[in-house]
mmCIF file of C-alpha atoms in Angstrom:
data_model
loop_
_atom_site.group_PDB
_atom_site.id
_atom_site.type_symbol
_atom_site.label_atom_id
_atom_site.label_comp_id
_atom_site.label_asym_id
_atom_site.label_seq_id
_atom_site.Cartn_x
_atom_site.Cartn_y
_atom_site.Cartn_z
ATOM 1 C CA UNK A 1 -31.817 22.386 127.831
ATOM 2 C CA UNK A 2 -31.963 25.214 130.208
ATOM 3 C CA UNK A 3 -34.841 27.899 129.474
ATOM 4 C CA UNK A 4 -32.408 30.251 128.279
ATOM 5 C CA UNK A 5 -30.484 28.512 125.670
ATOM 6 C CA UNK A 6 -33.979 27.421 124.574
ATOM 7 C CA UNK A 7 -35.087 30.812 123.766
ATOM 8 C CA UNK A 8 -31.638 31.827 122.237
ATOM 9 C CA UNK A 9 -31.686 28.106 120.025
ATOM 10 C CA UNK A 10 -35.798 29.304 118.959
ATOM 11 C CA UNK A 11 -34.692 33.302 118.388
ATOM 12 C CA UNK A 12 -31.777 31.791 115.949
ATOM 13 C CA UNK A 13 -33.830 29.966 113.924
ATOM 14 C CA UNK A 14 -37.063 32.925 113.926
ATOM 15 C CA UNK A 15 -33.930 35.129 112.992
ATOM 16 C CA UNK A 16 -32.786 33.286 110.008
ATOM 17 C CA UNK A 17 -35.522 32.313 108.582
ATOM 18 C CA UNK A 18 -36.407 35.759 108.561
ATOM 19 C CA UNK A 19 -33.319 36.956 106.607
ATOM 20 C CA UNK A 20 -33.864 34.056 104.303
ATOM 21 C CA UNK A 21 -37.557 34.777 103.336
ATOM 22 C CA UNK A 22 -36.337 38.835 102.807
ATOM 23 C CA UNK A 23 -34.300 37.302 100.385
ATOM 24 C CA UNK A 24 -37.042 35.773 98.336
ATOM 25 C CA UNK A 25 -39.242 38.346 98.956
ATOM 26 C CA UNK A 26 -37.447 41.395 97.087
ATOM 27 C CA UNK A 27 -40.330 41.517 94.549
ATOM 28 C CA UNK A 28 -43.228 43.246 96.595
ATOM 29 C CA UNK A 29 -46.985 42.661 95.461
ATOM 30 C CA UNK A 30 -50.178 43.955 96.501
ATOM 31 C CA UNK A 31 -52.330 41.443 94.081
ATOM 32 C CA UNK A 32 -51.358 37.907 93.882
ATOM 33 C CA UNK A 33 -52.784 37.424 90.880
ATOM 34 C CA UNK A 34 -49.948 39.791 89.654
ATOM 35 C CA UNK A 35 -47.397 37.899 91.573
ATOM 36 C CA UNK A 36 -48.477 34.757 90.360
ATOM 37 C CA UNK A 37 -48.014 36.292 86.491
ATOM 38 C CA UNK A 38 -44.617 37.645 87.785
ATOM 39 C CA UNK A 39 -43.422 34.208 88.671
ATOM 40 C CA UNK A 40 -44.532 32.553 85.565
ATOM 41 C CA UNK A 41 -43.531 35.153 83.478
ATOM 42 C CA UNK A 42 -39.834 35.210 84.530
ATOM 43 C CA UNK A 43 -39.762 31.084 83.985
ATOM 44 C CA UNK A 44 -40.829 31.225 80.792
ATOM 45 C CA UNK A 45 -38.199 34.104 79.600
ATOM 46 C CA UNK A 46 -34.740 32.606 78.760
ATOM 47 C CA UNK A 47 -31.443 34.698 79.829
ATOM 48 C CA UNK A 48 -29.350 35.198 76.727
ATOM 49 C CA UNK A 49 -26.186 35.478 78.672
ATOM 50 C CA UNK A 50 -26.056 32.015 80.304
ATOM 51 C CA UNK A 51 -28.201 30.506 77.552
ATOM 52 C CA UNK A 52 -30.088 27.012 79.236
ATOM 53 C CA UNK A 53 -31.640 29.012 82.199
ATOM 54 C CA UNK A 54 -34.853 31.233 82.772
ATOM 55 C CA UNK A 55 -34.151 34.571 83.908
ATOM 56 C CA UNK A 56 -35.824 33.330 86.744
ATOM 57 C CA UNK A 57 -33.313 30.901 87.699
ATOM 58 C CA UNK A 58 -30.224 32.603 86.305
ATOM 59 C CA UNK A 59 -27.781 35.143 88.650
ATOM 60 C CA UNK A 60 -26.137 36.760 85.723
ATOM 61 C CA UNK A 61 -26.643 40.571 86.063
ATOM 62 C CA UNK A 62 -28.890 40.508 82.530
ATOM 63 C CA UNK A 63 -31.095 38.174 83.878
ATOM 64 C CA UNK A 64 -31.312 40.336 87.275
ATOM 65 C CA UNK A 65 -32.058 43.307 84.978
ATOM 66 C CA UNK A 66 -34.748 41.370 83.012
ATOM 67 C CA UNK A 67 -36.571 40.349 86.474
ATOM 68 C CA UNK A 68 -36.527 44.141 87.309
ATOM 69 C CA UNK A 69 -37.997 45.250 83.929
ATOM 70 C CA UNK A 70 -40.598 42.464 84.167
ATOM 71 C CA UNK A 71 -41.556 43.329 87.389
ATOM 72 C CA UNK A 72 -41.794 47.291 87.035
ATOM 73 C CA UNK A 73 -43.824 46.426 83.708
ATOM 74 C CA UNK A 74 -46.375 44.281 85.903
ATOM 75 C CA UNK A 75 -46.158 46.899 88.418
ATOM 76 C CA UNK A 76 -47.074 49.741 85.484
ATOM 77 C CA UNK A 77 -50.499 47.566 84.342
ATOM 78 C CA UNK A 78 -49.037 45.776 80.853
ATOM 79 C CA UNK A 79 -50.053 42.932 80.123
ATOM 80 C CA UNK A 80 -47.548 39.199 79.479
ATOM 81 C CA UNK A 81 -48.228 39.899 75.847
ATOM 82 C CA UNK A 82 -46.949 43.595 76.009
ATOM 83 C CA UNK A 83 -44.169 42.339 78.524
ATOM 84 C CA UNK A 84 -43.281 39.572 75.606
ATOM 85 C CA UNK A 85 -43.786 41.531 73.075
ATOM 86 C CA UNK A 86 -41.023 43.916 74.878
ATOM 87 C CA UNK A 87 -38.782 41.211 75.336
ATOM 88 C CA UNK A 88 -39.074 39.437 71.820
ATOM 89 C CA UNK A 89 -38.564 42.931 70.172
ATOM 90 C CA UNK A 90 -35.263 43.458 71.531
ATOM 91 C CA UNK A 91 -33.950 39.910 71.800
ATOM 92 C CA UNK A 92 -35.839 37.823 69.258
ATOM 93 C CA UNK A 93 -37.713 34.908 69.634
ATOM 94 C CA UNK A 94 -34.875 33.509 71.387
ATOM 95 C CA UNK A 95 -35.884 34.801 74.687
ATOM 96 C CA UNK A 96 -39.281 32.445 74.849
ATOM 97 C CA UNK A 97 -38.695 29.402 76.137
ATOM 98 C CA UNK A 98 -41.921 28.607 74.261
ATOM 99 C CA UNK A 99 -41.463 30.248 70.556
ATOM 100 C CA UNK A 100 -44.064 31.034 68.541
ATOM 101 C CA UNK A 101 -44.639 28.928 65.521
ATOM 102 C CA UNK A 102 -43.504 31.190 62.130
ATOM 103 C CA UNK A 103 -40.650 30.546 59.252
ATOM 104 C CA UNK A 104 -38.064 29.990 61.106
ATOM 105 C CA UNK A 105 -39.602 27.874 63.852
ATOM 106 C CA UNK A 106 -41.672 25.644 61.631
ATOM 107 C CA UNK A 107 -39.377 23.041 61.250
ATOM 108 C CA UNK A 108 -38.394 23.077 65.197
ATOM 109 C CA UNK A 109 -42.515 22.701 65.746
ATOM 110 C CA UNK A 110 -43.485 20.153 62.895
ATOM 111 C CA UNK A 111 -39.823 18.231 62.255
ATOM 112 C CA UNK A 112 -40.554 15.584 65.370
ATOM 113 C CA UNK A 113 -43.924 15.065 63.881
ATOM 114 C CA UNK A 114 -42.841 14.742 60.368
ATOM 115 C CA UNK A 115 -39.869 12.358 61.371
ATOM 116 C CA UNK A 116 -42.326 10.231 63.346
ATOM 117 C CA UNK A 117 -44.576 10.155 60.382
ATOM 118 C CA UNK A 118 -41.193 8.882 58.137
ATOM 119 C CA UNK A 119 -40.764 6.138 60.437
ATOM 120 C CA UNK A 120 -44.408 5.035 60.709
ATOM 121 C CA UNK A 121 -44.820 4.654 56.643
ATOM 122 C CA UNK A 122 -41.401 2.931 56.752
ATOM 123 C CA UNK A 123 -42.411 0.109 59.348
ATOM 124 C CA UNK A 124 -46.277 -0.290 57.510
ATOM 125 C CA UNK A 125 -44.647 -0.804 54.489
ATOM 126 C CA UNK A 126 -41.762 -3.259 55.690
ATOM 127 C CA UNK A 127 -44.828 -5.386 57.752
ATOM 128 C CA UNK A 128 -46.794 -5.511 54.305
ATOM 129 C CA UNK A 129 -44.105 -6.731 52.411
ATOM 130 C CA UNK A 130 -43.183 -9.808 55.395
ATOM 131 C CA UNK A 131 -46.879 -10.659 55.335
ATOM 132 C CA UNK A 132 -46.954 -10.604 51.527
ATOM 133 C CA UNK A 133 -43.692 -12.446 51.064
ATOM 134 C CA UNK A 134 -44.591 -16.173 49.883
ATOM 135 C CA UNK A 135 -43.394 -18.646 51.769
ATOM 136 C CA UNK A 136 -41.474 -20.987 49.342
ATOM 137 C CA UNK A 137 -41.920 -24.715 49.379
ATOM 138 C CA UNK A 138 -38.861 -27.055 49.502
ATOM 139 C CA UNK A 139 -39.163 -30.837 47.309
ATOM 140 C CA UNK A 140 -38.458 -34.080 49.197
ATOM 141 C CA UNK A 141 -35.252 -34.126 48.506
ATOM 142 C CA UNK A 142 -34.443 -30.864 50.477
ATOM 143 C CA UNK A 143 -36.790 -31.638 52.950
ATOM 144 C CA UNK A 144 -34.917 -35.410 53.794
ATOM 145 C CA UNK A 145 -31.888 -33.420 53.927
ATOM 146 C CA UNK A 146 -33.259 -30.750 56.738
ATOM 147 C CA UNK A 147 -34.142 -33.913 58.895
ATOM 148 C CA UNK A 148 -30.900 -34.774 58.441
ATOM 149 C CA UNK A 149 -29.481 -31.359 59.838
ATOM 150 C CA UNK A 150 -32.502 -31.360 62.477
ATOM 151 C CA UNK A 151 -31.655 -34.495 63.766
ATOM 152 C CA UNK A 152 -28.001 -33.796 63.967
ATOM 153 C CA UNK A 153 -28.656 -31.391 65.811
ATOM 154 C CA UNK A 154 -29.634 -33.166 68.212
ATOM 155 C CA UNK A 155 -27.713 -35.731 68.699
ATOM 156 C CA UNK A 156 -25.243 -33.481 69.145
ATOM 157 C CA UNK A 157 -27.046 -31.193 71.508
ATOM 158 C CA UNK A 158 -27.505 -34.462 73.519
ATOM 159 C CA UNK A 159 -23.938 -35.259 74.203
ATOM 160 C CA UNK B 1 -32.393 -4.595 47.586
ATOM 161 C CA UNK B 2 -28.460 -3.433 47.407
ATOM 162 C CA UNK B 3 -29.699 0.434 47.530
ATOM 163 C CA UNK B 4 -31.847 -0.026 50.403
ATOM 164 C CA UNK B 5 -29.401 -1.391 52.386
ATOM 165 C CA UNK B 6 -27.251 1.790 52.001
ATOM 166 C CA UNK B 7 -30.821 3.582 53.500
ATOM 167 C CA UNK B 8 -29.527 4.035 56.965
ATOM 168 C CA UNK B 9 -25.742 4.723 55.948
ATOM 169 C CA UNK B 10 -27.028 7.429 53.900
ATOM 170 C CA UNK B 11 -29.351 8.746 56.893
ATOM 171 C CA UNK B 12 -26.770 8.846 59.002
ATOM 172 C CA UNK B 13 -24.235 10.580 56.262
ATOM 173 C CA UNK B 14 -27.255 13.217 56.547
ATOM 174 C CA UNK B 15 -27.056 13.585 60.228
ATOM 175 C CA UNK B 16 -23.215 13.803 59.951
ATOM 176 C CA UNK B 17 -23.341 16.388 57.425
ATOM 177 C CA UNK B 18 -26.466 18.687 59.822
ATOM 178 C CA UNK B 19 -24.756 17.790 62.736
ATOM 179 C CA UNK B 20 -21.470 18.856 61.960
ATOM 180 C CA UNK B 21 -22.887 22.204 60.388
ATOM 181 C CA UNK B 22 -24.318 22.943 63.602
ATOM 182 C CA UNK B 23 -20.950 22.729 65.161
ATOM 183 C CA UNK B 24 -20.099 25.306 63.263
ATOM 184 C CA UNK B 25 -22.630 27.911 64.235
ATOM 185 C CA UNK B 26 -21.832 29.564 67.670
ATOM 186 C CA UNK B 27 -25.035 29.150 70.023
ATOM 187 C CA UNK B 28 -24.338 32.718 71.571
ATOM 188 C CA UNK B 29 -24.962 34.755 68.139
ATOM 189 C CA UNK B 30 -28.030 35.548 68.599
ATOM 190 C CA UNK B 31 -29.515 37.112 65.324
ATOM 191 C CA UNK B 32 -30.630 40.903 66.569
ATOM 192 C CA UNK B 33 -34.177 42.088 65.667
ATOM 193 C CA UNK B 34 -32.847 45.887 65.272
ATOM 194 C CA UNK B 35 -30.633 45.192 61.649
ATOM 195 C CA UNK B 36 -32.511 47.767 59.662
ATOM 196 C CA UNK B 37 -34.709 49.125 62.103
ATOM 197 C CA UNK B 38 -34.096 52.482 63.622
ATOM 198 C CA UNK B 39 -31.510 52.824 66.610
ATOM 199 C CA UNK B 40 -33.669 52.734 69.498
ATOM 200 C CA UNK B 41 -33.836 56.307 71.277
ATOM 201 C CA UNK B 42 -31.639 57.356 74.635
ATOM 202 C CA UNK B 43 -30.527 60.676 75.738
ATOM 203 C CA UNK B 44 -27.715 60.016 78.764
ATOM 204 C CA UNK B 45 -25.367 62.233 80.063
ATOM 205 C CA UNK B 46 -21.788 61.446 78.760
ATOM 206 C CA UNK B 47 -18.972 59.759 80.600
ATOM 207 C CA UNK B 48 -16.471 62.591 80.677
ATOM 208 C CA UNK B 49 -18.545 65.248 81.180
ATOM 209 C CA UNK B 50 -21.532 64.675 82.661
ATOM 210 C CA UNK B 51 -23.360 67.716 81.307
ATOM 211 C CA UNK B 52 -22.694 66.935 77.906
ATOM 212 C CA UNK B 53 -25.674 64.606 76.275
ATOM 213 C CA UNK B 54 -25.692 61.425 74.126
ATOM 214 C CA UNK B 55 -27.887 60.766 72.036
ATOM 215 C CA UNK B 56 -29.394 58.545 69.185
ATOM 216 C CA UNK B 57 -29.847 61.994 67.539
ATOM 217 C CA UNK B 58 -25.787 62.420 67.619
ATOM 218 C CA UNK B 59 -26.001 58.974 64.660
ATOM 219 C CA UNK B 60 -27.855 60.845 61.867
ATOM 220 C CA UNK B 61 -26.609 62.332 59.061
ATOM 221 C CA UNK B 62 -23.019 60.404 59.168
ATOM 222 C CA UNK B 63 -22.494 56.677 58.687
ATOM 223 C CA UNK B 64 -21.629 55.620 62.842
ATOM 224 C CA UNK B 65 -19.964 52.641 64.679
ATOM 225 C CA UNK B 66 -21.428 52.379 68.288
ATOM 226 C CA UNK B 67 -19.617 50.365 70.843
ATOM 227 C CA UNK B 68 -20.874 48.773 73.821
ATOM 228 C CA UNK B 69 -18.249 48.814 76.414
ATOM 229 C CA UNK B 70 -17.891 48.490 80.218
ATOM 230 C CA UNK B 71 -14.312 48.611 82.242
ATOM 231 C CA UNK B 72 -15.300 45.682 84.056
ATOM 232 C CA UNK B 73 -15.533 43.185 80.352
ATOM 233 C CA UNK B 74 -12.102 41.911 80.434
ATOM 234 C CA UNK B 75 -12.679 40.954 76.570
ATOM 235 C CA UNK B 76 -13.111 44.678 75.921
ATOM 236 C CA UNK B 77 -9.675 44.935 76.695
ATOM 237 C CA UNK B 78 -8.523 42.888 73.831
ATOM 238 C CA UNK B 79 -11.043 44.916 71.650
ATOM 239 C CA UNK B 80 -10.157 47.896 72.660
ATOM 240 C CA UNK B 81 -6.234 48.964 71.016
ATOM 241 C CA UNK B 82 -8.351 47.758 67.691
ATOM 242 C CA UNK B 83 -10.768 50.147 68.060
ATOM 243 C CA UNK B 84 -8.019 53.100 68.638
ATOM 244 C CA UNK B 85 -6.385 52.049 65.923
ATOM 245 C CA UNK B 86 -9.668 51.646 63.968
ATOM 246 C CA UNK B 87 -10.480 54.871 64.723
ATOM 247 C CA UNK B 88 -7.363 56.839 64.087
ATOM 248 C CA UNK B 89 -6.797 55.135 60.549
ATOM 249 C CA UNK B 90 -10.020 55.386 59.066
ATOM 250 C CA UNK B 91 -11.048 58.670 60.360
ATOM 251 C CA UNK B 92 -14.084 56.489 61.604
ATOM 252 C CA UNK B 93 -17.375 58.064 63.991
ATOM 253 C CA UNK B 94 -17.224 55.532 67.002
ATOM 254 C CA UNK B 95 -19.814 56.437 70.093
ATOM 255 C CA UNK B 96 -19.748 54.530 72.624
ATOM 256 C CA UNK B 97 -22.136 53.446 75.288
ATOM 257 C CA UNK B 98 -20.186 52.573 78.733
ATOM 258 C CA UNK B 99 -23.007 49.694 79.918
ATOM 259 C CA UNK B 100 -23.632 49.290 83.661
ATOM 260 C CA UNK B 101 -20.675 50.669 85.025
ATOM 261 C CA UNK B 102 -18.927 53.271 87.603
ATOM 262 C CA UNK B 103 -17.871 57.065 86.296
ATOM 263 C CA UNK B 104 -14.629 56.610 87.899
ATOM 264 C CA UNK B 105 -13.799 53.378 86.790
ATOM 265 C CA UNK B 106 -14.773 54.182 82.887
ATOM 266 C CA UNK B 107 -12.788 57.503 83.256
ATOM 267 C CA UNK B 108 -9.770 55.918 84.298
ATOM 268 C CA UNK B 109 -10.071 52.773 81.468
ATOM 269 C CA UNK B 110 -10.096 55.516 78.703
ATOM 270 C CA UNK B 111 -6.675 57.482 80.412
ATOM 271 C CA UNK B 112 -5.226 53.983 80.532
ATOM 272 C CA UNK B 113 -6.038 52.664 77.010
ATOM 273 C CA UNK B 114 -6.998 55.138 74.738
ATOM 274 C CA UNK B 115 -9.896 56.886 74.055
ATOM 275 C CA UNK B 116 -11.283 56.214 70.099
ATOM 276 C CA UNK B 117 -14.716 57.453 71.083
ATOM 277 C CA UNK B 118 -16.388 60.877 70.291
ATOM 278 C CA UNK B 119 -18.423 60.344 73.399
ATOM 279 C CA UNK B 120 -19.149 57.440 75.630
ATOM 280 C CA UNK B 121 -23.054 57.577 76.657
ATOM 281 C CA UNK B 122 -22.968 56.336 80.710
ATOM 282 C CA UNK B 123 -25.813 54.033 81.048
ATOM 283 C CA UNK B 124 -25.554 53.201 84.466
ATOM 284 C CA UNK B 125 -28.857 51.289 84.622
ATOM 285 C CA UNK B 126 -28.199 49.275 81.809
ATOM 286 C CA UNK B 127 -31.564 50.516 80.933
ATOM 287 C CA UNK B 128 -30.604 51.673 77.663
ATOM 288 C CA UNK B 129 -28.503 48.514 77.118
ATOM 289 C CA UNK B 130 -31.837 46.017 77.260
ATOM 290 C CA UNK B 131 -33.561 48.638 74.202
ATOM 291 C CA UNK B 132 -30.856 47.624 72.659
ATOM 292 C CA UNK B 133 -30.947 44.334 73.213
ATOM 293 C CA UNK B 134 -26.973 44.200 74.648
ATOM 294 C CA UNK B 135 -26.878 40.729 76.286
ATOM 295 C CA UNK B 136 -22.563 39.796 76.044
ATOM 296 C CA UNK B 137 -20.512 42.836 76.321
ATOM 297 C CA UNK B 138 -18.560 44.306 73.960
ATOM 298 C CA UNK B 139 -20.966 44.338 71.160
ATOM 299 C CA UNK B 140 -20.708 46.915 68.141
ATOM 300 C CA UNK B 141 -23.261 48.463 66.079
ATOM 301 C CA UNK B 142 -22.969 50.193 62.556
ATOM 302 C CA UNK B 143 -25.755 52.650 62.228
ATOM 303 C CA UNK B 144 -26.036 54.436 58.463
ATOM 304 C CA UNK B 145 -26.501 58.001 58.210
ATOM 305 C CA UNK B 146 -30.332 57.942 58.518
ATOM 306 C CA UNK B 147 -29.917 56.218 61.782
ATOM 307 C CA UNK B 148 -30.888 52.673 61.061
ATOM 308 C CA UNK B 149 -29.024 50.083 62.644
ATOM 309 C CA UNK B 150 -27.164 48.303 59.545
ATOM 310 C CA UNK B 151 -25.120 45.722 61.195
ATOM 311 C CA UNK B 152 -24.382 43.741 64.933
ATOM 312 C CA UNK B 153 -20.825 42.405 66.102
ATOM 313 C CA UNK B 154 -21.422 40.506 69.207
ATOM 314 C CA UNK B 155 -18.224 39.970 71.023
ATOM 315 C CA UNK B 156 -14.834 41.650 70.648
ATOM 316 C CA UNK B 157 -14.269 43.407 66.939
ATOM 317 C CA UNK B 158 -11.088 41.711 65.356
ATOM 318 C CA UNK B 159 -8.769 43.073 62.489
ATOM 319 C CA UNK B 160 -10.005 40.475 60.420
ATOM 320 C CA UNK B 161 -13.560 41.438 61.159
ATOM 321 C CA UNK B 162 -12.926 45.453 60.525
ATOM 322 C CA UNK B 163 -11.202 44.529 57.505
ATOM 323 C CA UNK B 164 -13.751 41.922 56.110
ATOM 324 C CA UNK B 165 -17.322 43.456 57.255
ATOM 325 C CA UNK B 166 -17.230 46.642 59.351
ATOM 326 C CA UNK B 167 -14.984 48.603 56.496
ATOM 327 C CA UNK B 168 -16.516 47.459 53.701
ATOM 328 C CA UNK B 169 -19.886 48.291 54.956
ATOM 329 C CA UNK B 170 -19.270 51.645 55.940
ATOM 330 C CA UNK B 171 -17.393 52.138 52.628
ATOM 331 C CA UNK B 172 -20.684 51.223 50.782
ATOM 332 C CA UNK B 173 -22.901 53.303 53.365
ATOM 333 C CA UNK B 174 -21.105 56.025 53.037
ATOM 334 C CA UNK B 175 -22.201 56.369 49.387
ATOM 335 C CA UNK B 176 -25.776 55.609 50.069
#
């Protein structure tokens, strides 16, 4: 590779890489402690438009809006709670990818559990009863006749 | 020993029956927090004339229907002879508020189609969209005369829907 093409090939990729990390980089901080709270902020808010993604991760132009808002309410000092608190007043609960527990989230927070609990009294109870099951005893007569069976068996296994 | 062996038919007769209730339920209603709270505040400069005002102020004192619509939410389209004719029959208060989108392009929507609204409030920003929680464009509010937000449509207003909830409840607002 002649020294020319060599610096175009390394000015390319400087160049795009560039453009690429602009891209990222729209949201501006001078503390990363606010950044960091910016990032995890966004991925725990859900976009109501295109309902299975964060607002972090979502392109509609809600979810765009919602970034901006977040980020201008970082910017202005509030705190997640007041950001949340923002969010949850004008959208419900439904924006928080992690709701809080109250009436109409109990049973989403405590069904699993209770379901789990169900099935655990369900198998201690069917166990108990095997173990407690006595096993009956058979009289001679029934027990020549399961020789009989047994050994057909395996005569005819041996064929 | 016969009834227990019907255990896990009935279980799953349960499941049917939750499961196919949840069929029913559309995933993108989401229930709004502002039904009987009071319409959030905005002041924006109107779509037709820009030095006229809207306001949350313009709600109180007569039962209102306010209309989220944008010329680029191709199911407003379908809404929108409804609302015209909505408005003309039932001598009805309709504001709108014309979310995130150009002057020009709102302008010419309401020559084309009709214009049912006293005023259109141009929220550009979409600022005043996210105090009101808009999230799927067209949505429709019914606000009573004391401006508290009574009642959420997400999604284009049918004749069924005007007939069966929005004209009823302003009907029984109106005497409140």
């Amino acid at each position: 590779m002649n020294p020319i093409k060599q610096i175009s090939f390394t000015l390319i990729l400087v160049l795009t890489s560039l453009s690429i990390s602009a891209a990222i980089n729209v949201y501006q901080f001078d503390d990363p402690v606010k950044k960091e709270r910016f990032y995890n902020l966004i991925d725990e808010l859900r976009c109501t438009v295109c309902q299975n993604q964060t607002i972090a991760a979502s392109n509609a132009g809600l979810a765009k809006d919602l970034r901006n808002k977040t980020y201008k309410m970082i910017q202005a000092g509030k705190t997640d709670d007041e950001i949340k608190t923002f969010m949850v007043e004008r959208f419900t609960d439904f924006v928080l990818y992690n709701p809080p527990v109250n009436n109409s989230t109990l049973l989403l927070w405590i069904g699993p559990a209770v379901l789990m609990l169900i099935a655990f009294i369900f198998l201690i109870s069917n166990i108990r009863k095997r173990v407690s099951t006595p096993v009956t005893e058979i009289d001679a007569q029934e027990h020549e006749r399961v020789q009989t069976l047994l050994k057909q068996k395996k005569d005819g296994n041996n064929d | 020993m016969k009834l227990r062996a019907l255990l896990p038919l009935l279980a799953f007769l349960i499941l049917v029956v939750l499961l196919g209730y949840g069929l029913t339920r559309n995933p993108k209603d989401i229930p709004s927090p502002l039904i009987n709270k009071a319409a959030p505040a905005f002041d924006l400069p109107a779509v037709l004339n820009p030095d006229d005002k809207v306001s949350d102020k313009n709600f109180l004192g007569k039962v209102t229907v306010f209309n989220v619509w944008a010329s680029w939410c191709s199911a407003c389209r379908d809404e929108h002879p409804i609302l015209v004719k909505f408005a003309k029959e039932h001598k009805t208060t309709i504001y709108g508020l014309n979310y995130k989108d150009q002057r020009a392009d709102a302008i010419r929507w309401l020559g084309i189609f009709g214009n049912p609204y006293i005023a259109s409030a141009y929220d550009v920003t979409g600022n005043t969209g996210i105090d009101w929680g808009v999230y799927g464009v067209p949505e429709t509010f019914i606000i009573d005369k004391k401006g508290i937000i009574r009642y959420k449509q997400i999604g284009p207003v049918t004749d069924k829907i005007i007939a069966d909830k929005i004209l009823p409840l302003i009907r029984k607002l109106e005497k409140e």
